[in-house]
mmCIF file of C-alpha atoms in Angstrom:
data_model
loop_
_atom_site.group_PDB
_atom_site.id
_atom_site.type_symbol
_atom_site.label_atom_id
_atom_site.label_comp_id
_atom_site.label_asym_id
_atom_site.label_seq_id
_atom_site.Cartn_x
_atom_site.Cartn_y
_atom_site.Cartn_z
ATOM 1 C CA ARG A 207 -2.952 -4.853 16.563
ATOM 2 C CA VAL A 208 -1.875 -2.873 13.523
ATOM 3 C CA LEU A 209 -0.795 0.032 15.726
ATOM 4 C CA SER A 210 1.648 -2.268 17.521
ATOM 5 C CA LEU A 211 3.221 -3.866 14.413
ATOM 6 C CA GLU A 212 6.920 -4.506 14.864
ATOM 7 C CA LEU A 213 9.667 -6.515 13.250
ATOM 8 C CA ASN A 214 9.263 -9.972 14.710
ATOM 9 C CA LYS A 215 12.374 -11.464 16.270
ATOM 10 C CA ASP A 216 10.795 -14.916 16.421
ATOM 11 C CA ARG A 217 9.562 -15.239 12.852
ATOM 12 C CA ASP A 218 11.918 -15.437 9.909
ATOM 13 C CA VAL A 219 11.196 -15.931 6.241
ATOM 14 C CA GLU A 220 13.733 -18.317 4.735
ATOM 15 C CA ARG A 221 16.169 -16.366 2.591
ATOM 16 C CA ILE A 222 16.163 -17.856 -0.893
ATOM 17 C CA HIS A 223 16.280 -14.875 -3.227
ATOM 18 C CA GLY A 224 19.645 -13.630 -4.442
ATOM 19 C CA SER A 225 18.243 -10.420 -5.887
ATOM 20 C CA GLY A 226 15.737 -7.712 -5.000
ATOM 21 C CA ILE A 227 12.144 -8.735 -4.254
ATOM 22 C CA ASN A 228 9.521 -6.838 -6.272
ATOM 23 C CA THR A 229 6.231 -8.501 -5.459
ATOM 24 C CA LEU A 230 4.479 -10.599 -2.797
ATOM 25 C CA ASP A 231 1.035 -12.190 -2.670
ATOM 26 C CA ILE A 232 -0.729 -14.236 0.011
ATOM 27 C CA GLU A 233 -3.493 -16.556 -1.176
ATOM 28 C CA PRO A 234 -6.926 -15.441 0.040
ATOM 29 C CA VAL A 235 -8.357 -18.915 0.681
ATOM 30 C CA GLU A 236 -6.428 -19.914 3.821
ATOM 31 C CA GLY A 237 -4.009 -17.001 4.101
ATOM 32 C CA ARG A 238 -1.248 -19.570 4.490
ATOM 33 C CA TYR A 239 0.847 -19.611 1.301
ATOM 34 C CA MET A 240 2.844 -16.656 0.017
ATOM 35 C CA LEU A 241 4.456 -16.081 -3.382
ATOM 36 C CA SER A 242 7.404 -13.800 -4.033
ATOM 37 C CA GLY A 243 8.942 -12.646 -7.307
ATOM 38 C CA ALA A 244 12.384 -11.129 -7.763
ATOM 39 C CA SER A 245 14.518 -9.084 -10.162
ATOM 40 C CA ASP A 246 16.351 -12.167 -11.459
ATOM 41 C CA GLY A 247 13.085 -13.836 -12.573
ATOM 42 C CA VAL A 248 12.949 -16.287 -9.651
ATOM 43 C CA ILE A 249 9.600 -17.078 -7.964
ATOM 44 C CA VAL A 250 9.423 -18.677 -4.495
ATOM 45 C CA LEU A 251 6.446 -20.151 -2.629
ATOM 46 C CA TYR A 252 6.467 -20.022 1.187
ATOM 47 C CA ASP A 253 4.388 -21.701 3.863
ATOM 48 C CA LEU A 254 3.658 -19.070 6.533
ATOM 49 C CA GLU A 255 2.237 -21.527 9.045
ATOM 50 C CA ASN A 256 4.232 -22.380 12.153
ATOM 51 C CA LEU A 257 4.363 -26.140 11.726
ATOM 52 C CA SER A 258 6.960 -26.635 14.478
ATOM 53 C CA ARG A 259 4.680 -24.941 17.052
ATOM 54 C CA GLN A 260 7.854 -23.430 18.553
ATOM 55 C CA PRO A 261 7.735 -19.741 19.557
ATOM 56 C CA SER A 262 10.652 -19.052 17.182
ATOM 57 C CA TYR A 263 10.341 -20.408 13.670
ATOM 58 C CA THR A 264 11.218 -19.851 10.040
ATOM 59 C CA CYS A 265 8.614 -19.723 7.269
ATOM 60 C CA LYS A 266 9.947 -22.378 4.932
ATOM 61 C CA ALA A 267 10.163 -22.109 1.171
ATOM 62 C CA LEU A 268 8.194 -25.054 -0.250
ATOM 63 C CA PHE A 269 9.585 -24.664 -3.743
ATOM 64 C CA SER A 270 10.929 -22.170 -6.220
ATOM 65 C CA VAL A 271 11.003 -21.587 -9.951
ATOM 66 C CA GLY A 272 14.753 -20.988 -10.032
ATOM 67 C CA ARG A 273 17.262 -19.952 -12.684
ATOM 68 C CA SER A 274 17.799 -23.583 -13.724
ATOM 69 C CA ASN A 275 14.094 -24.120 -14.451
ATOM 70 C CA PRO A 276 13.500 -24.034 -18.250
ATOM 71 C CA ASP A 277 10.254 -22.055 -17.718
ATOM 72 C CA VAL A 278 11.754 -19.367 -15.458
ATOM 73 C CA HIS A 279 11.152 -15.720 -16.434
ATOM 74 C CA ARG A 280 14.168 -14.297 -18.254
ATOM 75 C CA PHE A 281 13.936 -10.861 -16.635
ATOM 76 C CA SER A 282 12.555 -9.227 -13.524
ATOM 77 C CA VAL A 283 9.241 -10.569 -12.166
ATOM 78 C CA GLU A 284 7.105 -7.514 -11.423
ATOM 79 C CA THR A 285 3.849 -9.111 -10.234
ATOM 80 C CA VAL A 286 2.815 -12.464 -8.769
ATOM 81 C CA GLN A 287 -0.787 -13.257 -7.891
ATOM 82 C CA TRP A 288 -2.612 -16.345 -6.702
ATOM 83 C CA TYR A 289 -5.710 -17.447 -8.556
ATOM 84 C CA PRO A 290 -8.353 -15.958 -6.212
ATOM 85 C CA HIS A 291 -10.424 -19.126 -5.770
ATOM 86 C CA ASP A 292 -7.916 -21.884 -5.022
ATOM 87 C CA THR A 293 -4.198 -22.472 -4.623
ATOM 88 C CA GLY A 294 -3.889 -24.812 -7.600
ATOM 89 C CA MET A 295 -2.879 -21.963 -9.872
ATOM 90 C CA PHE A 296 -0.914 -18.723 -9.735
ATOM 91 C CA THR A 297 0.160 -16.048 -12.209
ATOM 92 C CA SER A 298 3.324 -14.050 -12.798
ATOM 93 C CA SER A 299 4.310 -11.264 -15.180
ATOM 94 C CA SER A 300 7.712 -9.985 -16.088
ATOM 95 C CA PHE A 301 9.856 -7.495 -17.964
ATOM 96 C CA ASP A 302 10.442 -10.391 -20.396
ATOM 97 C CA LYS A 303 7.077 -9.369 -21.969
ATOM 98 C CA THR A 304 5.162 -12.413 -20.763
ATOM 99 C CA LEU A 305 2.361 -13.281 -18.366
ATOM 100 C CA LYS A 306 2.534 -16.912 -17.205
ATOM 101 C CA ILE A 307 -0.265 -18.994 -15.717
ATOM 102 C CA TRP A 308 1.302 -21.662 -13.475
ATOM 103 C CA ASP A 309 0.003 -24.997 -12.283
ATOM 104 C CA THR A 310 1.064 -25.018 -8.619
ATOM 105 C CA ASN A 311 1.353 -28.816 -8.458
ATOM 106 C CA THR A 312 3.578 -29.350 -11.491
ATOM 107 C CA LEU A 313 5.317 -25.946 -11.367
ATOM 108 C CA GLN A 314 4.902 -25.684 -15.113
ATOM 109 C CA PRO A 315 3.145 -22.957 -17.080
ATOM 110 C CA ALA A 316 -0.348 -24.004 -18.164
ATOM 111 C CA ASP A 317 -0.468 -20.960 -20.436
ATOM 112 C CA ILE A 318 1.770 -18.088 -21.541
ATOM 113 C CA PHE A 319 0.619 -14.727 -22.917
ATOM 114 C CA HIS A 320 3.129 -12.710 -24.962
ATOM 115 C CA PHE A 321 3.114 -8.910 -25.289
ATOM 116 C CA GLU A 322 4.916 -6.404 -27.465
ATOM 117 C CA GLY A 323 6.309 -4.377 -24.584
ATOM 118 C CA THR A 324 7.592 -4.733 -21.051
ATOM 119 C CA VAL A 325 4.870 -5.941 -18.644
ATOM 120 C CA TYR A 326 4.637 -3.737 -15.538
ATOM 121 C CA CYS A 327 1.664 -5.257 -13.740
ATOM 122 C CA HIS A 328 -1.339 -7.543 -13.926
ATOM 123 C CA HIS A 329 -4.357 -8.295 -11.742
ATOM 124 C CA MET A 330 -7.197 -10.829 -11.537
ATOM 125 C CA SER A 331 -10.504 -9.834 -9.996
ATOM 126 C CA PRO A 332 -10.866 -11.119 -6.421
ATOM 127 C CA VAL A 333 -14.658 -11.371 -6.820
ATOM 128 C CA ALA A 334 -15.403 -12.233 -10.451
ATOM 129 C CA THR A 335 -17.690 -15.203 -11.042
ATOM 130 C CA LYS A 336 -18.817 -14.414 -14.596
ATOM 131 C CA HIS A 337 -15.455 -13.702 -16.225
ATOM 132 C CA CYS A 338 -11.827 -14.862 -16.015
ATOM 133 C CA LEU A 339 -10.127 -11.728 -17.285
ATOM 134 C CA ILE A 340 -6.615 -10.731 -16.277
ATOM 135 C CA ALA A 341 -5.892 -7.016 -16.728
ATOM 136 C CA VAL A 342 -2.331 -6.368 -17.890
ATOM 137 C CA GLY A 343 -0.425 -3.072 -17.917
ATOM 138 C CA THR A 344 2.495 -2.798 -20.325
ATOM 139 C CA LYS A 345 4.747 -0.225 -21.958
ATOM 140 C CA SER A 346 1.900 0.306 -24.432
ATOM 141 C CA PRO A 347 -0.835 2.779 -23.417
ATOM 142 C CA LYS A 348 -3.439 0.121 -24.252
ATOM 143 C CA VAL A 349 -4.689 -1.951 -21.314
ATOM 144 C CA GLN A 350 -4.794 -5.619 -22.323
ATOM 145 C CA LEU A 351 -7.425 -8.038 -21.028
ATOM 146 C CA CYS A 352 -6.413 -11.697 -21.214
ATOM 147 C CA ASP A 353 -9.110 -14.322 -20.955
ATOM 148 C CA LEU A 354 -8.062 -17.384 -18.952
ATOM 149 C CA LYS A 355 -10.908 -19.441 -20.374
ATOM 150 C CA SER A 356 -10.075 -18.943 -24.049
ATOM 151 C CA GLY A 357 -6.348 -18.385 -23.633
ATOM 152 C CA SER A 358 -6.408 -15.282 -25.834
ATOM 153 C CA SER A 359 -6.040 -11.593 -25.085
ATOM 154 C CA SER A 360 -9.544 -10.619 -26.045
ATOM 155 C CA HIS A 361 -10.170 -6.979 -25.276
ATOM 156 C CA ILE A 362 -8.069 -3.840 -25.374
ATOM 157 C CA LEU A 363 -8.973 -0.688 -23.414
ATOM 158 C CA GLN A 364 -7.807 2.469 -25.159
ATOM 159 C CA GLY A 365 -7.505 5.887 -23.563
ATOM 160 C CA HIS A 366 -4.162 6.247 -21.798
ATOM 161 C CA ARG A 367 -1.291 8.009 -23.589
ATOM 162 C CA GLN A 368 1.667 6.330 -21.924
ATOM 163 C CA ALA A 369 2.708 3.093 -20.214
ATOM 164 C CA VAL A 370 0.230 1.535 -17.770
ATOM 165 C CA LEU A 371 2.008 1.035 -14.439
ATOM 166 C CA ALA A 372 -0.861 -0.070 -12.173
ATOM 167 C CA VAL A 373 -4.106 -2.035 -12.626
ATOM 168 C CA SER A 374 -6.640 -3.005 -9.968
ATOM 169 C CA TRP A 375 -10.049 -4.650 -10.217
ATOM 170 C CA SER A 376 -12.769 -3.426 -7.875
ATOM 171 C CA PRO A 377 -13.455 -5.833 -4.994
ATOM 172 C CA ARG A 378 -17.092 -4.721 -5.169
ATOM 173 C CA HIS A 379 -18.081 -4.856 -8.864
ATOM 174 C CA GLU A 380 -16.552 -7.589 -10.971
ATOM 175 C CA TYR A 381 -16.556 -5.631 -14.247
ATOM 176 C CA ILE A 382 -14.997 -2.422 -12.878
ATOM 177 C CA LEU A 383 -11.255 -1.903 -13.381
ATOM 178 C CA ALA A 384 -8.983 0.970 -12.315
ATOM 179 C CA THR A 385 -5.787 1.723 -14.238
ATOM 180 C CA GLY A 386 -2.959 4.167 -13.564
ATOM 181 C CA SER A 387 -0.499 5.384 -16.156
ATOM 182 C CA ALA A 388 2.741 7.294 -16.657
ATOM 183 C CA ASP A 389 0.497 9.956 -18.262
ATOM 184 C CA GLY A 390 -0.627 11.028 -14.755
ATOM 185 C CA ARG A 391 -4.141 9.690 -15.260
ATOM 186 C CA VAL A 392 -6.267 7.182 -13.383
ATOM 187 C CA LYS A 393 -9.141 5.739 -15.398
ATOM 188 C CA LEU A 394 -12.090 3.639 -14.273
ATOM 189 C CA TRP A 395 -13.483 1.199 -16.839
ATOM 190 C CA ASP A 396 -16.523 -1.014 -17.193
ATOM 191 C CA VAL A 397 -15.057 -3.798 -19.303
ATOM 192 C CA ARG A 398 -18.518 -4.767 -20.651
ATOM 193 C CA ARG A 399 -18.906 -1.434 -22.442
ATOM 194 C CA ALA A 400 -17.540 -0.941 -25.934
ATOM 195 C CA SER A 401 -16.135 2.504 -25.136
ATOM 196 C CA GLY A 402 -15.054 1.147 -21.769
ATOM 197 C CA CYS A 403 -13.981 4.268 -19.892
ATOM 198 C CA LEU A 404 -16.423 5.367 -17.175
ATOM 199 C CA ASN A 405 -14.369 8.112 -15.618
ATOM 200 C CA THR A 406 -10.976 9.819 -15.710
ATOM 201 C CA LEU A 407 -10.215 10.939 -12.168
ATOM 202 C CA ASP A 408 -9.463 14.640 -11.712
ATOM 203 C CA GLN A 409 -7.416 15.804 -8.741
ATOM 204 C CA HIS A 410 -9.080 19.270 -8.965
ATOM 205 C CA ASN A 411 -12.631 17.847 -8.991
ATOM 206 C CA GLY A 412 -13.400 19.861 -12.140
ATOM 207 C CA GLU A 413 -12.614 23.245 -10.603
ATOM 208 C CA LYS A 414 -9.504 24.148 -12.543
ATOM 209 C CA SER A 415 -11.389 25.681 -15.476
ATOM 210 C CA LYS A 416 -8.678 28.167 -16.506
ATOM 211 C CA ALA A 417 -6.218 25.370 -17.194
ATOM 212 C CA SER A 418 -5.863 24.103 -20.720
ATOM 213 C CA SER A 419 -7.733 20.899 -21.471
ATOM 214 C CA GLU A 420 -4.315 19.203 -21.688
ATOM 215 C CA THR A 421 -3.745 19.430 -17.923
ATOM 216 C CA ALA A 422 -7.376 18.717 -17.049
ATOM 217 C CA ASN A 423 -8.348 15.392 -15.532
ATOM 218 C CA THR A 424 -5.003 14.273 -14.222
ATOM 219 C CA ALA A 425 -4.940 12.358 -10.964
ATOM 220 C CA HIS A 426 -1.270 13.188 -10.294
ATOM 221 C CA ASN A 427 1.344 15.617 -11.609
ATOM 222 C CA GLY A 428 3.638 12.695 -12.286
ATOM 223 C CA ARG A 429 3.486 9.014 -13.151
ATOM 224 C CA VAL A 430 0.740 7.059 -11.387
ATOM 225 C CA ASN A 431 2.478 3.874 -10.277
ATOM 226 C CA GLY A 432 0.307 2.439 -7.517
ATOM 227 C CA LEU A 433 -3.421 1.720 -7.056
ATOM 228 C CA CYS A 434 -5.255 -0.087 -4.290
ATOM 229 C CA TYR A 435 -8.956 -0.328 -3.443
ATOM 230 C CA THR A 436 -10.203 -0.360 0.149
ATOM 231 C CA SER A 437 -11.543 -3.819 0.990
ATOM 232 C CA ASP A 438 -15.178 -2.678 0.601
ATOM 233 C CA GLY A 439 -14.412 -1.222 -2.845
ATOM 234 C CA LEU A 440 -15.912 2.170 -1.942
ATOM 235 C CA HIS A 441 -12.623 4.052 -2.171
ATOM 236 C CA LEU A 442 -9.492 3.882 -4.310
ATOM 237 C CA LEU A 443 -6.044 5.000 -3.203
ATOM 238 C CA SER A 444 -3.583 6.161 -5.856
ATOM 239 C CA ILE A 445 0.090 7.010 -5.522
ATOM 240 C CA GLY A 446 2.238 9.012 -7.914
ATOM 241 C CA THR A 447 5.773 10.234 -8.503
ATOM 242 C CA ASP A 448 4.578 13.746 -7.563
ATOM 243 C CA ASP A 449 5.115 12.436 -3.983
ATOM 244 C CA ARG A 450 1.390 12.458 -3.371
ATOM 245 C CA MET A 451 -1.145 9.847 -2.361
ATOM 246 C CA ARG A 452 -4.819 10.513 -3.119
ATOM 247 C CA LEU A 453 -8.022 8.893 -1.915
ATOM 248 C CA TRP A 454 -10.930 8.788 -4.389
ATOM 249 C CA ASN A 455 -14.603 7.993 -3.962
ATOM 250 C CA SER A 456 -14.797 5.101 -6.402
ATOM 251 C CA SER A 457 -18.448 5.605 -7.350
ATOM 252 C CA THR A 458 -18.412 9.402 -7.939
ATOM 253 C CA GLY A 459 -14.725 9.654 -8.908
ATOM 254 C CA GLU A 460 -14.334 12.548 -6.502
ATOM 255 C CA ASN A 461 -10.976 13.397 -4.915
ATOM 256 C CA THR A 462 -11.735 13.229 -1.172
ATOM 257 C CA LEU A 463 -8.850 15.678 -0.507
ATOM 258 C CA VAL A 464 -7.393 13.641 2.365
ATOM 259 C CA ASN A 465 -3.883 15.016 2.962
ATOM 260 C CA TYR A 466 -1.180 12.403 3.559
ATOM 261 C CA GLY A 467 1.658 14.918 3.352
ATOM 262 C CA LYS A 468 4.681 14.143 1.215
ATOM 263 C CA VAL A 469 4.848 10.466 0.250
ATOM 264 C CA CYS A 470 8.310 10.046 -1.292
ATOM 265 C CA ASN A 471 8.097 7.868 -4.382
ATOM 266 C CA GLU A 472 10.941 7.685 -6.855
ATOM 267 C CA SER A 473 10.057 4.308 -8.315
ATOM 268 C CA ARG A 474 10.503 4.040 -12.088
ATOM 269 C CA LYS A 475 7.968 1.203 -12.170
ATOM 270 C CA GLY A 476 4.943 -0.052 -10.229
ATOM 271 C CA LEU A 477 4.848 0.370 -6.446
ATOM 272 C CA LYS A 478 3.047 -2.399 -4.562
ATOM 273 C CA PHE A 479 1.406 -1.026 -1.433
ATOM 274 C CA ALA A 480 -1.353 -2.526 0.711
ATOM 275 C CA ILE A 481 -4.485 -1.536 2.612
ATOM 276 C CA SER A 482 -5.559 -3.375 5.750
ATOM 277 C CA CYS A 483 -8.710 -5.438 5.705
ATOM 278 C CA GLY A 484 -11.145 -5.809 8.566
ATOM 279 C CA CYS A 485 -9.595 -3.078 10.709
ATOM 280 C CA ASN A 486 -11.355 0.017 11.973
ATOM 281 C CA PRO A 487 -9.983 2.457 10.936
ATOM 282 C CA GLU A 488 -8.320 1.083 7.807
ATOM 283 C CA PHE A 489 -4.574 1.571 7.327
ATOM 284 C CA ALA A 490 -2.359 1.943 4.250
ATOM 285 C CA PHE A 491 1.126 0.386 4.258
ATOM 286 C CA VAL A 492 3.309 2.254 1.784
ATOM 287 C CA PRO A 493 6.933 1.474 0.839
ATOM 288 C CA TYR A 494 8.860 4.663 1.661
ATOM 289 C CA GLY A 495 12.547 4.407 0.813
ATOM 290 C CA SER A 496 13.968 1.645 3.025
ATOM 291 C CA THR A 497 11.000 1.913 5.420
ATOM 292 C CA ILE A 498 7.237 1.327 5.346
ATOM 293 C CA ALA A 499 4.987 4.247 6.238
ATOM 294 C CA VAL A 500 1.673 3.383 7.907
ATOM 295 C CA TYR A 501 -1.166 5.881 7.343
ATOM 296 C CA THR A 502 -4.788 5.925 8.439
ATOM 297 C CA VAL A 503 -6.634 5.837 5.118
ATOM 298 C CA PHE A 504 -9.440 8.295 5.913
ATOM 299 C CA THR A 505 -7.606 10.935 7.984
ATOM 300 C CA GLY A 506 -4.211 10.852 6.270
ATOM 301 C CA GLU A 507 -2.366 10.626 9.572
ATOM 302 C CA LEU A 508 1.089 9.048 9.493
ATOM 303 C CA ILE A 509 0.810 6.579 12.381
ATOM 304 C CA THR A 510 4.222 4.960 12.385
ATOM 305 C CA VAL A 511 7.236 4.111 10.237
ATOM 306 C CA LEU A 512 8.460 0.503 10.156
ATOM 307 C CA ARG A 513 12.256 0.278 9.964
ATOM 308 C CA GLY A 514 14.215 -2.915 9.349
ATOM 309 C CA HIS A 515 15.178 -3.185 5.681
ATOM 310 C CA TYR A 516 18.625 -2.134 4.472
ATOM 311 C CA SER A 517 17.541 -0.966 1.043
ATOM 312 C CA THR A 518 14.524 0.207 -0.965
ATOM 313 C CA VAL A 519 11.250 -1.526 -0.070
ATOM 314 C CA ASN A 520 9.369 -2.509 -3.256
ATOM 315 C CA CYS A 521 6.244 -4.212 -1.969
ATOM 316 C CA CYS A 522 4.178 -5.152 1.040
ATOM 317 C CA VAL A 523 1.231 -7.459 1.548
ATOM 318 C CA PHE A 524 -1.251 -7.649 4.431
ATOM 319 C CA GLN A 525 -2.389 -10.920 5.997
ATOM 320 C CA PRO A 526 -5.938 -10.156 7.222
ATOM 321 C CA HIS A 527 -6.453 -13.326 9.291
ATOM 322 C CA PHE A 528 -3.759 -12.298 11.802
ATOM 323 C CA GLN A 529 -3.192 -8.623 10.877
ATOM 324 C CA ASP A 530 0.411 -9.414 9.943
ATOM 325 C CA LEU A 531 2.388 -7.584 7.281
ATOM 326 C CA TYR A 532 5.123 -8.905 4.996
ATOM 327 C CA SER A 533 7.476 -6.691 3.014
ATOM 328 C CA GLY A 534 9.973 -7.340 0.228
ATOM 329 C CA SER A 535 13.012 -5.225 -0.548
ATOM 330 C CA LYS A 536 15.938 -4.672 -2.850
ATOM 331 C CA ASP A 537 18.051 -6.075 0.034
ATOM 332 C CA CYS A 538 16.789 -9.594 -0.963
ATOM 333 C CA ASN A 539 14.958 -10.006 2.365
ATOM 334 C CA ILE A 540 11.309 -10.616 3.174
ATOM 335 C CA LEU A 541 10.465 -9.324 6.651
ATOM 336 C CA ALA A 542 7.509 -10.285 8.838
ATOM 337 C CA TRP A 543 5.879 -7.510 10.887
ATOM 338 C CA ILE A 544 3.736 -8.924 13.688
ATOM 339 C CA PRO A 545 1.623 -7.118 16.300
ATOM 340 C CA ALA A 546 3.578 -6.927 19.565
ATOM 341 C CA PRO A 547 2.104 -9.039 22.362
ATOM 342 C CA ARG A 548 -0.143 -6.910 24.584
ATOM 343 C CA GLN A 549 0.993 -6.242 28.125
ATOM 344 C CA SER A 550 -2.102 -6.579 30.265
ATOM 345 C CA VAL A 551 -2.548 -3.417 32.301
ATOM 346 C CA LEU A 552 -4.899 -4.992 34.799
ATOM 347 C CA ASP A 553 -2.527 -7.748 35.908
ATOM 348 C CA ASP A 554 -1.705 -6.221 39.308
ATOM 349 C CA ILE A 555 -4.910 -4.351 39.953
ATOM 350 C CA SER A 556 -8.046 -6.297 40.512
ATOM 351 C CA GLU A 557 -10.813 -4.761 38.437
ATOM 352 C CA LYS A 558 -12.922 -4.257 41.591
ATOM 353 C CA SER A 559 -10.542 -1.596 42.850
ATOM 354 C CA LEU A 560 -11.132 0.573 39.774
ATOM 355 C CA PRO A 561 -13.678 3.340 40.329
ATOM 356 C CA GLN A 562 -16.836 2.179 38.585
ATOM 357 C CA GLN A 563 -17.469 5.413 36.668
ATOM 358 C CA HIS A 564 -14.324 4.822 34.597
ATOM 359 C CA LEU A 565 -15.814 1.722 33.028
ATOM 360 C CA ASN A 566 -17.211 2.386 29.595
ATOM 361 C CA PRO A 567 -20.941 1.567 29.787
ATOM 362 C CA ALA A 568 -20.504 -0.515 26.625
ATOM 363 C CA TYR A 569 -18.392 -2.986 28.607
ATOM 364 C CA GLU A 570 -20.708 -3.242 31.618
ATOM 365 C CA ASP A 571 -22.607 -6.445 32.128
ATOM 366 C CA ALA A 572 -26.150 -5.681 31.048
ATOM 367 C CA TRP A 573 -27.294 -9.293 31.145
ATOM 368 C CA SER A 574 -29.843 -10.281 33.754
ATOM 369 C CA SER A 575 -31.015 -13.748 34.573
ATOM 370 C CA SER A 576 -34.725 -14.469 34.641
ATOM 371 C CA ASP A 577 -34.462 -15.363 38.369
ATOM 372 C CA ASP A 578 -33.654 -11.748 39.274
ATOM 373 C CA GLU A 579 -36.636 -10.480 37.414
ATOM 374 C CA GLY A 580 -38.943 -12.495 39.568
#
């Protein structure tokens, strides 16, 4: 299905935003509601379900936090995320130096965290049961951990030297966090440990001994502005402004050396890309100028390029229930990419006329009734 993704002529997403869309998130409970955040601070919530049951339909906006709302973000919304366990709450962070926790029903902030610098990104663990920490990346090199339960920013993780542009919790271990910074480094942390840092990923896998210690242990030769774990948490994909994407073994920290070729990335801020879930093989969907490049994660092959936006694509999000993809762009549009309907090859030919040896033994009927056996 992913291989046949195309811009869907029958599904539209209602156009509400008047400025570029930076971030999208689909709630993991039902996979039905999607949030979007834009450069003018506006947040919109969409219902992706086809309520009309017509073949052509528009995903309606249920509500928005618009410019007239007293609680609207003053500057660009960089990240929106649903609370992982139910749709009663969502979070947003912005260049206005705040992270807001929203009550979905009242559309009012239940809590607001303030920071000293611009907020580039935040993330809540999709699997945590023992903590309610939100990791926040700001202009400061310190990674902030905000505790939803106490309403305070409790821990700070120190180790980066420049702004933190990407943060991602492991979907496998609830205390493991990956962070990417403008200093070219990707760090893995165990937030229970005082020192925190478990590993600083090294693109050369420790072999570049002649280099000065200054250049050692960088993940990219540029800003690291995107991170995404595979759904099983065993690998981490990083993207940098050196036009490279790298796949890391998340337990050993080893660079797997998969070659994706040149992945153009001129973003001055975080880049929101996505990895498929439940597909074999897994695919990465990466904003690439005004297009979306689709790669196979483990071979690095560029499978296809999705064209349809008129301007820079900033984010994409994968809907695992139906293998759909949604993308948001500077052109103010959200596009839906849906697998093309399959044309059945066997319509005209009855299966009996196919030579039997061409049937894969895996598909042959191996079932026998007890009557046959005597």
